[in-house]
Structures are given as structure tokens and as C-alpha cells.
Amino acid sequence: MDLFLRRPFIIHKKKLPKEIQLRFLKRLHRLLENGYPLLEAMETMKWDKSLQPIATHIITSLQNGMTIDRAFEKARFHQAITNYLYFVQANGDLQGSIMKSIEMFEQRMNYTKKFQQMARYPLILFIIFSLLLLFIKQSVLPSFMEMFQSNTNASSIIVISIILIDLFMTGLIAIGILGMIVFATWHLMKHRISIVHQIKIYQSIPIYRSFIKAQTSYFFALHFSSLLKTGMSFKEILQHMANQQKIPIITYYATLISAELSRGLHITYLLSQFTLFEEQLVSIFQKNADTSALEKDLSVYGDLLMEDIEDKLMKFITFLQPVFFILLALFIVFIYVTLMWPMFELINTI
């Protein structure tokens, strides 16, 4: 499960190892906290030989006039990190943006690691038992057929077992191929699908829908809050959010809200019309007329949403583990029945 929406499909160079990206960000944040200007901090990063090429690349990009998000993107940092850094050019809060990206990316790595740990053992067992099932079908059951030729019932049961194994293996392969086709098609065709239709697709996926809703509300609250600190008006904030291309749903919503505000509609009403915004986000705008109070509430709400997303992901991962083991148990029972059913039938006829 991806925690962030991607831009239109582009062929990227290989990303930096996640551990290197996280170590780079943590060290950069520590240097900035100690009072180093950005370029001096980057020069200091060169002391670590493993980080030297990255720091050199970013320094060159910054000196050539690139924004910090583009410099990190060119250095092959993950888009989830550059999403945060994009707004630095508007809010000037480099330390805060890096800290947020560290928290998010570290959580992302932890979820991925936990999911891999949880899925590794069942997946290995599933592969082993699949090979065992294939062996039973190719070697064991044909031997049973020769043994039980005189027993019509036992022979018919063996034929049924072979058919069931064929159906199971064919279904498994078909599901795998279909999944890969759907995944590849989505990434190839996504840039050709309008954002309106993309939103409809997201809304049609039950579990993913609630995750996207929380994520969209989080990004909107976080970036709106950070830009409010600069003293921008609502219209300027929305125009800035509409100009970014890293989070397509936010771009689309900000563009619509900005256009409708010009017609005299209230932002609270407009937010309530979008299905991928949480109701709580709307109520925060509704109750706060004071800009400083709105900025504070949106910042707190963003933190709470991040915790909520984290909780939902942990529950999902926790839910998947027993599901994997239940499926594995059913698989083992199926193998056992396939082997023992003909034997029981033969015993009953003696």
C-alpha cells in the first residue's frame, strides 16, 4: 500500500536506498538545528564519504538556481520527501519541512518492514506447499490411479482431486497475472485518466477510499497551516497549492476552490462539497474566523491525522497476518484431503 499519490507516469532513475535517504535527512536536520546555513550544511555532509555524492549533487543543483525540492528530486530522493520540500520556497520553514519528511519517511519504512516481516514466513510456506501440491499432482496421484484401477470410486476421487488441483493452480496463476496486468495498466494509463475519474476510482475502493480521504485531508491541512504562518491570504495560499504538481488531488481541489472563491462562495461550503476531505477539516474552517487560531487548529489536526493514518495502517497489517495464516491452513488441509481422500475411500470398500 502506497501512502502518497504519484504524478503522471514517468520513467525514473533508480531511487537512492531508503536508509541512505533517511540518514541524509536526519544529518541535514541536525546541522540546520545547530545553525548551519543550507549550503554550509551540505558542504559539511561531504565529510561522510557515503553521503558526499548526494551532497555534491544537491549543491550543484542549488547553485544552478533549482528549488530545493527539485534539487532533492534530481538527487533521486523519494517523491514523498520532495512533496514536503516543495512548500519551503513559500513558507521558508526548511527545518520544519525536513522534520515532517523524516517522521513520514521513517514511518513509511517501518510499515514496509513490518509488512515484509509479517508476509515473509507465510509466503515462503505458500511457495513450498504449492510445489508440494504440484508434486502430488504429477507423481503421487498418477501412482494412486495405477494402484486403484480396480476400484472405480477411488479412481474417480483421484480424478476429481487432479481436477481440483488444476483449478487451484490455474486460478492462482490467473489471479497473479491479472494483478500484474491491472497494476501495470494503471501506472501506464494513469496520466491519461482525468483527475475527476481518478477520484471516482479511489472512491469505489472501500478500504483504500478511507485512506486516501485521510491522506488528502492531512496534506491540505498541513500545507494550508504552514502557508498561513507566512501571512498569505486564503486566495494566495490556494493559488500556491494549485500551482504545485506533486499531489494531483490537492492541485485539483485548490484550483476549484480558488475559482469558486472568486465568485463569492465561502470556503467552508466549498470544502464540504469534496468527498475526499474529512468532515472535521470542514468544521475547523467553519468555527475559526481568526487566522492564528485556524493555523494552530490545522497544525494540530494534521498531527492527529498522521497518527490516525498510522493507526489504520497498523490495524490493516495486524489484520492481514491472521488472514494469511488462515489461507495457509486451508491450503494445508486441501493437500491433506487430496492425499488421504482416496485412501479413505479404498478402506471403506474393503
Short mmCIF file of C-alpha atoms in Angstrom, two decimals:
data_model
loop_
_atom_site.label_atom_id
_atom_site.label_comp_id
_atom_site.label_asym_id
_atom_site.label_seq_id
_atom_site.Cartn_x
_atom_site.Cartn_y
_atom_site.Cartn_z
CA MET A 1 0.00 0.00 0.00
CA ASP A 2 1.38 3.42 -1.21
CA LEU A 3 0.93 6.18 1.44
CA PHE A 4 1.28 9.03 -1.46
CA LEU A 5 -0.30 9.76 -4.86
CA ARG A 6 2.22 9.97 -7.67
CA ARG A 7 2.47 12.36 -10.58
CA PRO A 8 1.79 11.22 -14.17
CA PHE A 9 3.81 8.16 -15.08
CA ILE A 10 7.43 8.98 -15.83
CA ILE A 11 10.35 6.62 -16.12
CA HIS A 12 12.63 7.48 -13.18
CA LYS A 13 16.16 6.54 -12.44
CA LYS A 14 16.63 4.16 -9.58
CA LYS A 15 15.93 5.77 -6.21
CA LEU A 16 18.52 6.09 -3.51
CA PRO A 17 18.40 3.36 -0.85
CA LYS A 18 15.79 4.35 1.72
CA GLU A 19 18.24 4.04 4.61
CA ILE A 20 20.63 6.48 2.89
CA GLN A 21 17.83 8.97 2.25
CA LEU A 22 16.73 8.86 5.88
CA ARG A 23 20.29 9.18 7.21
CA PHE A 24 20.93 12.15 4.90
CA LEU A 25 17.78 13.94 6.08
CA LYS A 26 18.48 13.33 9.77
CA ARG A 27 22.03 14.62 9.47
CA LEU A 28 20.94 17.65 7.47
CA HIS A 29 18.26 18.48 10.05
CA ARG A 30 20.81 18.19 12.88
CA LEU A 31 23.20 20.59 11.11
CA LEU A 32 20.43 23.11 10.43
CA GLU A 33 19.38 22.96 14.08
CA ASN A 34 22.97 23.80 15.03
CA GLY A 35 22.79 26.99 13.00
CA TYR A 36 24.43 25.95 9.71
CA PRO A 37 23.10 27.66 6.56
CA LEU A 38 21.86 25.20 3.96
CA LEU A 39 24.90 25.28 1.64
CA GLU A 40 27.35 25.10 4.54
CA ALA A 41 25.39 22.16 5.96
CA MET A 42 25.66 20.44 2.59
CA GLU A 43 29.40 21.06 2.49
CA THR A 44 29.69 19.53 5.97
CA MET A 45 27.72 16.50 4.77
CA LYS A 46 30.59 15.78 2.38
CA TRP A 47 32.69 14.66 5.36
CA ASP A 48 30.76 11.40 5.19
CA LYS A 49 32.03 9.62 2.08
CA SER A 50 28.77 7.70 1.61
CA LEU A 51 26.80 10.98 1.53
CA GLN A 52 29.36 13.04 -0.40
CA PRO A 53 28.00 12.35 -3.94
CA ILE A 54 24.45 13.22 -2.85
CA ALA A 55 25.52 16.45 -1.13
CA THR A 56 27.64 17.45 -4.14
CA HIS A 57 24.73 16.80 -6.50
CA ILE A 58 22.33 18.91 -4.42
CA ILE A 59 24.85 21.76 -4.01
CA THR A 60 25.37 21.91 -7.77
CA SER A 61 21.62 21.95 -8.40
CA LEU A 62 21.03 24.71 -5.84
CA GLN A 63 23.87 26.82 -7.27
CA ASN A 64 22.30 26.43 -10.72
CA GLY A 65 19.12 28.04 -9.42
CA MET A 66 16.97 24.98 -8.73
CA THR A 67 14.48 24.99 -5.88
CA ILE A 68 15.28 22.67 -3.00
CA ASP A 69 12.54 20.18 -3.90
CA ARG A 70 13.82 19.94 -7.49
CA ALA A 71 17.40 19.58 -6.23
CA PHE A 72 16.40 16.66 -3.98
CA GLU A 73 14.28 15.17 -6.75
CA LYS A 74 17.21 15.32 -9.16
CA ALA A 75 19.36 13.63 -6.49
CA ARG A 76 16.84 10.75 -6.68
CA PHE A 77 15.10 11.26 -3.34
CA HIS A 78 11.64 9.74 -2.93
CA GLN A 79 8.69 11.85 -4.05
CA ALA A 80 7.14 11.54 -0.59
CA ILE A 81 10.09 13.64 0.66
CA THR A 82 10.07 16.22 -2.13
CA ASN A 83 6.33 16.75 -1.56
CA TYR A 84 7.17 18.38 1.76
CA LEU A 85 10.13 20.34 0.44
CA TYR A 86 8.11 21.96 -2.36
CA PHE A 87 6.41 24.37 0.05
CA VAL A 88 9.70 25.53 1.60
CA GLN A 89 10.03 28.18 -1.12
CA ALA A 90 6.74 29.70 0.12
CA ASN A 91 6.79 29.17 3.89
CA GLY A 92 10.56 29.32 4.44
CA ASP A 93 10.36 26.62 7.10
CA LEU A 94 13.14 24.33 5.91
CA GLN A 95 13.78 22.70 9.29
CA GLY A 96 10.10 22.00 9.89
CA SER A 97 9.60 20.56 6.41
CA ILE A 98 12.63 18.29 6.75
CA MET A 99 11.46 17.17 10.20
CA LYS A 100 7.99 16.32 8.82
CA SER A 101 9.52 14.42 5.92
CA ILE A 102 11.75 12.47 8.33
CA GLU A 103 8.78 11.48 10.50
CA MET A 104 6.72 10.45 7.48
CA PHE A 105 9.51 8.56 5.71
CA GLU A 106 10.59 6.75 8.87
CA GLN A 107 7.01 5.61 9.46
CA ARG A 108 6.77 4.52 5.84
CA MET A 109 9.93 2.43 6.20
CA ASN A 110 8.67 0.89 9.46
CA TYR A 111 5.33 -0.11 7.88
CA THR A 112 7.09 -1.61 4.88
CA LYS A 113 9.47 -3.54 7.13
CA LYS A 114 6.66 -4.83 9.36
CA PHE A 115 4.62 -5.91 6.34
CA GLN A 116 7.61 -7.73 4.84
CA GLN A 117 8.32 -9.46 8.14
CA MET A 118 4.68 -10.43 8.51
CA ALA A 119 4.32 -11.73 4.94
CA ARG A 120 7.71 -13.41 4.53
CA TYR A 121 7.04 -16.61 6.52
CA PRO A 122 3.53 -17.32 5.09
CA LEU A 123 4.78 -16.55 1.57
CA ILE A 124 7.69 -19.00 1.87
CA LEU A 125 5.36 -21.69 3.21
CA PHE A 126 2.86 -20.96 0.47
CA ILE A 127 5.54 -21.43 -2.22
CA ILE A 128 6.74 -24.66 -0.60
CA PHE A 129 3.24 -26.10 -0.37
CA SER A 130 2.47 -25.02 -3.94
CA LEU A 131 5.47 -27.01 -5.12
CA LEU A 132 4.34 -29.90 -2.92
CA LEU A 133 0.86 -29.76 -4.45
CA LEU A 134 2.37 -29.78 -7.94
CA PHE A 135 4.48 -32.82 -6.99
CA ILE A 136 1.38 -34.60 -5.66
CA LYS A 137 -0.46 -33.93 -8.89
CA GLN A 138 2.39 -35.00 -11.16
CA SER A 139 3.72 -38.02 -9.24
CA VAL A 140 1.61 -39.20 -6.30
CA LEU A 141 -1.91 -39.13 -7.75
CA PRO A 142 -0.94 -40.91 -11.02
CA SER A 143 0.59 -43.65 -8.85
CA PHE A 144 -2.69 -43.86 -6.94
CA MET A 145 -4.52 -44.21 -10.25
CA GLU A 146 -2.46 -47.26 -11.13
CA MET A 147 -2.99 -48.77 -7.66
CA PHE A 148 -6.74 -48.23 -7.61
CA GLN A 149 -7.64 -49.16 -11.19
CA SER A 150 -9.87 -51.95 -9.89
CA ASN A 151 -11.70 -49.56 -7.57
CA THR A 152 -13.99 -47.29 -9.56
CA ASN A 153 -14.90 -45.00 -6.63
CA ALA A 154 -11.28 -44.46 -5.60
CA SER A 155 -10.23 -43.80 -9.20
CA SER A 156 -12.99 -41.23 -9.70
CA ILE A 157 -11.98 -39.46 -6.47
CA ILE A 158 -8.38 -39.28 -7.67
CA VAL A 159 -9.57 -37.78 -10.97
CA ILE A 160 -11.60 -35.20 -9.00
CA SER A 161 -8.52 -34.41 -6.88
CA ILE A 162 -6.43 -33.83 -10.01
CA ILE A 163 -9.14 -31.57 -11.45
CA LEU A 164 -9.30 -29.57 -8.18
CA ILE A 165 -5.54 -29.15 -8.13
CA ASP A 166 -5.58 -28.00 -11.76
CA LEU A 167 -8.34 -25.50 -10.98
CA PHE A 168 -6.47 -24.24 -7.93
CA MET A 169 -3.15 -23.83 -9.74
CA THR A 170 -4.82 -22.25 -12.79
CA GLY A 171 -6.78 -19.86 -10.56
CA LEU A 172 -3.64 -18.91 -8.64
CA ILE A 173 -1.70 -18.19 -11.84
CA ALA A 174 -4.66 -16.29 -13.33
CA ILE A 175 -5.01 -14.10 -10.23
CA GLY A 176 -1.27 -13.36 -10.27
CA ILE A 177 -1.24 -12.46 -13.96
CA LEU A 178 -4.42 -10.38 -13.63
CA GLY A 179 -2.95 -8.50 -10.66
CA MET A 180 0.23 -7.69 -12.58
CA ILE A 181 -1.76 -6.58 -15.65
CA VAL A 182 -4.01 -4.31 -13.58
CA PHE A 183 -1.01 -2.83 -11.72
CA ALA A 184 0.98 -2.21 -14.92
CA THR A 185 -2.04 -0.85 -16.81
CA TRP A 186 -2.88 1.58 -14.01
CA HIS A 187 0.64 3.02 -13.91
CA LEU A 188 0.81 3.25 -17.71
CA MET A 189 -2.66 4.74 -18.18
CA LYS A 190 -2.98 6.84 -15.04
CA HIS A 191 -1.64 10.01 -16.67
CA ARG A 192 -4.30 9.68 -19.39
CA ILE A 193 -7.14 9.46 -16.88
CA SER A 194 -8.53 12.81 -15.72
CA ILE A 195 -8.24 13.60 -12.02
CA VAL A 196 -12.06 13.59 -11.80
CA HIS A 197 -12.19 9.97 -12.94
CA GLN A 198 -9.25 9.07 -10.73
CA ILE A 199 -11.14 10.38 -7.72
CA LYS A 200 -14.17 8.30 -8.71
CA ILE A 201 -11.96 5.21 -8.94
CA TYR A 202 -10.50 5.89 -5.49
CA GLN A 203 -13.99 6.32 -4.06
CA SER A 204 -15.04 2.94 -5.43
CA ILE A 205 -12.34 1.06 -3.47
CA PRO A 206 -13.72 0.60 0.09
CA ILE A 207 -10.57 0.33 2.24
CA TYR A 208 -8.33 2.48 0.06
CA ARG A 209 -11.04 5.17 -0.06
CA SER A 210 -10.81 5.93 3.67
CA PHE A 211 -7.01 6.01 3.49
CA ILE A 212 -6.97 8.46 0.55
CA LYS A 213 -9.55 10.63 2.31
CA ALA A 214 -7.38 10.88 5.44
CA GLN A 215 -4.23 11.45 3.38
CA THR A 216 -5.77 14.22 1.26
CA SER A 217 -7.13 15.98 4.35
CA TYR A 218 -3.72 15.65 6.02
CA PHE A 219 -1.82 17.23 3.12
CA PHE A 220 -4.35 20.04 2.76
CA ALA A 221 -4.32 20.84 6.50
CA LEU A 222 -0.53 20.59 6.78
CA HIS A 223 0.32 22.81 3.82
CA PHE A 224 -2.51 25.30 4.43
CA SER A 225 -1.30 25.69 8.02
CA SER A 226 2.34 26.14 7.02
CA LEU A 227 1.43 28.82 4.45
CA LEU A 228 -0.86 30.64 6.88
CA LYS A 229 2.21 31.28 9.06
CA THR A 230 3.69 33.43 6.29
CA GLY A 231 0.74 35.84 6.38
CA MET A 232 -0.64 34.84 2.97
CA SER A 233 -4.32 35.33 2.25
CA PHE A 234 -6.57 32.35 1.57
CA LYS A 235 -6.53 33.13 -2.14
CA GLU A 236 -2.73 33.30 -2.30
CA ILE A 237 -2.42 30.03 -0.38
CA LEU A 238 -4.84 28.25 -2.69
CA GLN A 239 -3.10 29.61 -5.78
CA HIS A 240 0.22 28.36 -4.47
CA MET A 241 -1.27 24.93 -3.72
CA ALA A 242 -2.87 24.86 -7.17
CA ASN A 243 0.47 25.59 -8.85
CA GLN A 244 2.21 22.55 -7.35
CA GLN A 245 2.03 19.33 -9.38
CA LYS A 246 3.28 16.82 -6.83
CA ILE A 247 -0.09 15.97 -5.25
CA PRO A 248 -2.69 15.96 -8.08
CA ILE A 249 -5.82 15.82 -5.89
CA ILE A 250 -4.68 18.84 -3.85
CA THR A 251 -3.89 20.68 -7.10
CA TYR A 252 -7.36 19.93 -8.45
CA TYR A 253 -9.22 20.85 -5.27
CA ALA A 254 -7.21 24.04 -4.71
CA THR A 255 -7.87 25.15 -8.29
CA LEU A 256 -11.62 24.63 -7.91
CA ILE A 257 -11.78 26.34 -4.52
CA SER A 258 -9.77 29.32 -5.76
CA ALA A 259 -12.06 29.75 -8.78
CA GLU A 260 -15.24 29.47 -6.69
CA LEU A 261 -13.97 31.89 -4.04
CA SER A 262 -13.68 34.50 -6.79
CA ARG A 263 -17.41 34.05 -7.36
CA GLY A 264 -18.17 34.86 -3.73
CA LEU A 265 -18.73 31.36 -2.31
CA HIS A 266 -17.46 30.59 1.21
CA ILE A 267 -14.53 28.22 1.65
CA THR A 268 -16.42 26.13 4.22
CA TYR A 269 -19.19 25.39 1.75
CA LEU A 270 -16.68 24.55 -0.97
CA LEU A 271 -14.71 22.16 1.25
CA SER A 272 -17.90 20.33 2.19
CA GLN A 273 -18.55 19.53 -1.48
CA PHE A 274 -15.38 17.47 -1.89
CA THR A 275 -15.74 13.81 -1.00
CA LEU A 276 -12.05 13.27 -0.24
CA PHE A 277 -12.00 15.78 2.63
CA GLU A 278 -12.79 14.70 6.18
CA GLU A 279 -15.77 16.35 7.89
CA GLN A 280 -13.53 17.50 10.73
CA LEU A 281 -11.45 19.56 8.29
CA VAL A 282 -14.58 21.40 7.18
CA SER A 283 -15.66 22.05 10.77
CA ILE A 284 -12.24 23.56 11.61
CA PHE A 285 -12.65 26.15 8.85
CA GLN A 286 -16.24 26.72 9.92
CA LYS A 287 -15.51 27.54 13.56
CA ASN A 288 -12.33 29.60 13.07
CA ALA A 289 -12.60 33.16 11.81
CA ASP A 290 -9.25 34.11 13.35
CA THR A 291 -6.25 33.25 11.17
CA SER A 292 -3.88 32.39 14.04
CA ALA A 293 -6.45 30.05 15.62
CA LEU A 294 -7.09 28.42 12.24
CA GLU A 295 -3.36 27.90 11.69
CA LYS A 296 -2.98 26.31 15.12
CA ASP A 297 -6.02 24.03 14.73
CA LEU A 298 -4.98 22.90 11.26
CA SER A 299 -1.47 22.09 12.50
CA VAL A 300 -2.82 20.04 15.42
CA TYR A 301 -5.38 18.37 13.16
CA GLY A 302 -2.61 17.41 10.70
CA ASP A 303 -0.67 15.73 13.51
CA LEU A 304 -3.78 13.88 14.66
CA LEU A 305 -4.50 12.74 11.12
CA MET A 306 -0.97 11.38 10.76
CA GLU A 307 -1.49 9.39 13.96
CA ASP A 308 -4.85 8.17 12.62
CA ILE A 309 -3.26 7.07 9.33
CA GLU A 310 -0.54 5.28 11.28
CA ASP A 311 -3.18 3.53 13.43
CA LYS A 312 -5.17 2.44 10.37
CA LEU A 313 -2.08 1.04 8.67
CA MET A 314 -1.08 -0.88 11.78
CA LYS A 315 -4.60 -2.33 12.10
CA PHE A 316 -4.53 -3.33 8.44
CA ILE A 317 -1.15 -5.05 8.79
CA THR A 318 -2.32 -6.75 12.00
CA PHE A 319 -5.48 -7.91 10.21
CA LEU A 320 -3.54 -9.36 7.27
CA GLN A 321 -1.39 -11.66 9.39
CA PRO A 322 -4.21 -13.99 10.63
CA VAL A 323 -5.76 -13.88 7.15
CA PHE A 324 -2.50 -15.18 5.65
CA PHE A 325 -2.29 -17.97 8.20
CA ILE A 326 -5.96 -18.95 7.74
CA LEU A 327 -5.42 -19.21 3.98
CA LEU A 328 -2.25 -21.19 4.59
CA ALA A 329 -4.10 -23.54 6.96
CA LEU A 330 -6.84 -24.11 4.36
CA PHE A 331 -4.13 -24.81 1.80
CA ILE A 332 -2.56 -27.45 4.07
CA VAL A 333 -5.97 -29.05 4.71
CA PHE A 334 -6.57 -29.17 0.96
CA ILE A 335 -3.25 -31.01 0.44
CA TYR A 336 -4.07 -33.42 3.27
CA VAL A 337 -7.53 -34.17 1.88
CA THR A 338 -6.10 -34.64 -1.61
CA LEU A 339 -3.73 -37.31 -0.28
CA MET A 340 -5.99 -39.05 2.21
CA TRP A 341 -9.38 -38.98 0.49
CA PRO A 342 -8.55 -41.77 -2.00
CA MET A 343 -7.06 -43.84 0.82
CA PHE A 344 -10.19 -43.49 2.98
CA GLU A 345 -12.36 -44.41 0.01
CA LEU A 346 -10.29 -47.54 -0.60
CA ILE A 347 -10.51 -48.53 3.09
CA ASN A 348 -14.30 -48.13 3.03
CA THR A 349 -14.59 -50.54 0.10
CA ILE A 350 -12.54 -53.29 1.78
#
